[in-house]
């Protein structure tokens, strides 16, 4: 039986991108999206396009070097509305000249399915250990689409008790409201809740009364240091 009497937390909240999962390699992303459009790219051409597309702005990648004025409103609202998230990122991809018709939409569509992401190797064992210890688990993400199907495809859906997604909640991290909503979904006291993420926005949970652990995001396929969560949760 889990020792709940001396356990410091009753719930753990996790960020999604950069904490539990990472987007696929940029070159693989471009090659797969082009293939969906009926185009075959050699690695050299795909590498050049990937560099340009990441610089222009890739969901799950670094911030774009520039947001064109016609996309500014969608960019500002990208994590609050599904249509703005798609419009922002397909619009940024469309600023890169290619001769692959439909590539911008195909690139975006890779995000919407689990094949465009890789859960970190320590994600499943960490979530399972928490679940087996009776600690409730939530995912809190600034995102403009539903990630529940990803967890289902990875066999992790039974290990997550609640999802607080910004486009559904109407609030974005670091706003304390999204963390409080997640705690409410889990029936957890914020003072006995730990938030785990990879950016200062995740540390905004402190203003909601939670503890916070910020871990630098690892590259796809590498262990992301989530074992530290188990140490803090005493499981």
PDB file of N, CA, C and O in Angstrom, residues 6 10 26-27 68 77 81 96 98 102 106 111 126 128 131 145 157 160 185 194-195 201 205-206 209 230:
ATOM      1  N   UNK A   6       2.905  10.199   4.882  1.00  0.00           N
ATOM      2  CA  UNK A   6       4.129  10.997   4.882  1.00  0.00           C
ATOM      3  C   UNK A   6       4.497  11.486   3.482  1.00  0.00           C
ATOM      4  O   UNK A   6       5.599  11.969   3.264  1.00  0.00           O
ATOM      5  N   UNK A  10      -0.006  15.150  -3.278  1.00  0.00           N
ATOM      6  CA  UNK A  10      -1.134  14.286  -3.639  1.00  0.00           C
ATOM      7  C   UNK A  10      -1.355  14.247  -5.154  1.00  0.00           C
ATOM      8  O   UNK A  10      -2.064  13.377  -5.653  1.00  0.00           O
ATOM      9  N   UNK A  26      13.272  17.551 -37.203  1.00  0.00           N
ATOM     10  CA  UNK A  26      12.765  18.446 -38.250  1.00  0.00           C
ATOM     11  C   UNK A  26      12.842  17.863 -39.665  1.00  0.00           C
ATOM     12  O   UNK A  26      11.936  18.070 -40.470  1.00  0.00           O
ATOM     13  N   UNK A  27      13.923  17.165 -39.978  1.00  0.00           N
ATOM     14  CA  UNK A  27      14.059  16.610 -41.330  1.00  0.00           C
ATOM     15  C   UNK A  27      13.024  15.501 -41.542  1.00  0.00           C
ATOM     16  O   UNK A  27      12.370  15.432 -42.593  1.00  0.00           O
ATOM     17  N   UNK A  68       4.845  37.836 -39.389  1.00  0.00           N
ATOM     18  CA  UNK A  68       4.319  38.833 -40.324  1.00  0.00           C
ATOM     19  C   UNK A  68       3.074  39.519 -39.761  1.00  0.00           C
ATOM     20  O   UNK A  68       2.298  38.896 -39.023  1.00  0.00           O
ATOM     21  N   UNK A  77      -3.227  34.644 -30.356  1.00  0.00           N
ATOM     22  CA  UNK A  77      -4.323  33.808 -29.868  1.00  0.00           C
ATOM     23  C   UNK A  77      -4.094  32.317 -30.103  1.00  0.00           C
ATOM     24  O   UNK A  77      -5.001  31.509 -29.895  1.00  0.00           O
ATOM     25  N   UNK A  81      -7.317  29.379 -29.281  1.00  0.00           N
ATOM     26  CA  UNK A  81      -8.322  28.967 -30.260  1.00  0.00           C
ATOM     27  C   UNK A  81      -7.700  28.007 -31.271  1.00  0.00           C
ATOM     28  O   UNK A  81      -6.612  28.266 -31.801  1.00  0.00           O
ATOM     29  N   UNK A  96       7.756  30.221 -46.334  1.00  0.00           N
ATOM     30  CA  UNK A  96       8.918  29.541 -46.912  1.00  0.00           C
ATOM     31  C   UNK A  96       8.530  29.012 -48.291  1.00  0.00           C
ATOM     32  O   UNK A  96       7.576  28.248 -48.429  1.00  0.00           O
ATOM     33  N   UNK A  98       8.321  26.768 -51.350  1.00  0.00           N
ATOM     34  CA  UNK A  98       8.566  25.371 -51.748  1.00  0.00           C
ATOM     35  C   UNK A  98       7.743  25.107 -53.000  1.00  0.00           C
ATOM     36  O   UNK A  98       6.849  25.877 -53.343  1.00  0.00           O
ATOM     37  N   UNK A 102       0.464  22.122 -50.850  1.00  0.00           N
ATOM     38  CA  UNK A 102      -0.196  21.637 -49.639  1.00  0.00           C
ATOM     39  C   UNK A 102       0.749  21.337 -48.492  1.00  0.00           C
ATOM     40  O   UNK A 102       0.315  20.810 -47.458  1.00  0.00           O
ATOM     41  N   UNK A 106       0.140  20.039 -44.481  1.00  0.00           N
ATOM     42  CA  UNK A 106       0.622  18.694 -44.144  1.00  0.00           C
ATOM     43  C   UNK A 106       1.603  18.742 -42.974  1.00  0.00           C
ATOM     44  O   UNK A 106       1.602  17.853 -42.110  1.00  0.00           O
ATOM     45  N   UNK A 111       1.454  17.415 -36.460  1.00  0.00           N
ATOM     46  CA  UNK A 111       1.315  17.705 -35.032  1.00  0.00           C
ATOM     47  C   UNK A 111       0.095  17.029 -34.423  1.00  0.00           C
ATOM     48  O   UNK A 111       0.087  16.705 -33.240  1.00  0.00           O
ATOM     49  N   UNK A 126       7.567   6.982 -15.333  1.00  0.00           N
ATOM     50  CA  UNK A 126       7.285   7.999 -14.322  1.00  0.00           C
ATOM     51  C   UNK A 126       5.791   8.103 -14.054  1.00  0.00           C
ATOM     52  O   UNK A 126       5.345   8.103 -12.900  1.00  0.00           O
ATOM     53  N   UNK A 128       3.520   5.873 -14.654  1.00  0.00           N
ATOM     54  CA  UNK A 128       3.018   4.622 -14.075  1.00  0.00           C
ATOM     55  C   UNK A 128       3.359   4.526 -12.590  1.00  0.00           C
ATOM     56  O   UNK A 128       2.526   4.078 -11.775  1.00  0.00           O
ATOM     57  N   UNK A 131       1.008   6.802 -10.745  1.00  0.00           N
ATOM     58  CA  UNK A 131      -0.337   6.206 -10.757  1.00  0.00           C
ATOM     59  C   UNK A 131      -0.441   5.068  -9.751  1.00  0.00           C
ATOM     60  O   UNK A 131      -1.405   4.983  -8.969  1.00  0.00           O
ATOM     61  N   UNK A 145      -4.729  22.328 -29.777  1.00  0.00           N
ATOM     62  CA  UNK A 145      -5.399  21.141 -30.288  1.00  0.00           C
ATOM     63  C   UNK A 145      -5.390  20.066 -29.206  1.00  0.00           C
ATOM     64  O   UNK A 145      -4.649  20.152 -28.220  1.00  0.00           O
ATOM     65  N   UNK A 157      -3.115   6.735 -21.655  1.00  0.00           N
ATOM     66  CA  UNK A 157      -4.328   7.465 -21.266  1.00  0.00           C
ATOM     67  C   UNK A 157      -4.814   7.097 -19.875  1.00  0.00           C
ATOM     68  O   UNK A 157      -5.348   7.945 -19.146  1.00  0.00           O
ATOM     69  N   UNK A 160      -3.191   9.233 -16.872  1.00  0.00           N
ATOM     70  CA  UNK A 160      -3.446  10.669 -16.719  1.00  0.00           C
ATOM     71  C   UNK A 160      -4.902  10.853 -16.306  1.00  0.00           C
ATOM     72  O   UNK A 160      -5.812  10.363 -16.965  1.00  0.00           O
ATOM     73  N   UNK A 185      -9.741  19.978 -11.246  1.00  0.00           N
ATOM     74  CA  UNK A 185     -10.095  18.766 -11.980  1.00  0.00           C
ATOM     75  C   UNK A 185      -9.666  17.512 -11.227  1.00  0.00           C
ATOM     76  O   UNK A 185     -10.330  16.468 -11.289  1.00  0.00           O
ATOM     77  N   UNK A 194       2.509  19.350  -7.229  1.00  0.00           N
ATOM     78  CA  UNK A 194       3.781  19.679  -7.869  1.00  0.00           C
ATOM     79  C   UNK A 194       3.564  19.865  -9.360  1.00  0.00           C
ATOM     80  O   UNK A 194       2.939  19.022 -10.007  1.00  0.00           O
ATOM     81  N   UNK A 195       4.065  20.968  -9.915  1.00  0.00           N
ATOM     82  CA  UNK A 195       4.029  21.210 -11.357  1.00  0.00           C
ATOM     83  C   UNK A 195       5.408  20.947 -11.934  1.00  0.00           C
ATOM     84  O   UNK A 195       6.415  21.470 -11.428  1.00  0.00           O
ATOM     85  N   UNK A 201       7.224  29.685 -17.813  1.00  0.00           N
ATOM     86  CA  UNK A 201       5.763  29.709 -17.774  1.00  0.00           C
ATOM     87  C   UNK A 201       5.232  28.613 -16.859  1.00  0.00           C
ATOM     88  O   UNK A 201       4.217  28.797 -16.170  1.00  0.00           O
ATOM     89  N   UNK A 205       3.136  28.214 -11.805  1.00  0.00           N
ATOM     90  CA  UNK A 205       2.313  27.447 -10.872  1.00  0.00           C
ATOM     91  C   UNK A 205       2.550  27.868  -9.430  1.00  0.00           C
ATOM     92  O   UNK A 205       1.679  27.679  -8.574  1.00  0.00           O
ATOM     93  N   UNK A 206       3.723  28.430  -9.164  1.00  0.00           N
ATOM     94  CA  UNK A 206       4.029  28.877  -7.804  1.00  0.00           C
ATOM     95  C   UNK A 206       3.015  29.927  -7.346  1.00  0.00           C
ATOM     96  O   UNK A 206       2.607  29.951  -6.183  1.00  0.00           O
ATOM     97  N   UNK A 209       0.062  28.536  -5.798  1.00  0.00           N
ATOM     98  CA  UNK A 209       0.278  27.840  -4.541  1.00  0.00           C
ATOM     99  C   UNK A 209       0.936  26.489  -4.671  1.00  0.00           C
ATOM    100  O   UNK A 209       1.141  25.792  -3.675  1.00  0.00           O
ATOM    101  N   UNK A 230       9.804  11.750  -9.143  1.00  0.00           N
ATOM    102  CA  UNK A 230       9.534  10.661  -8.212  1.00  0.00           C
ATOM    103  C   UNK A 230      10.245  10.888  -6.885  1.00  0.00           C
ATOM    104  O   UNK A 230       9.704  10.590  -5.808  1.00  0.00           O
TER     105      UNK A 230
END
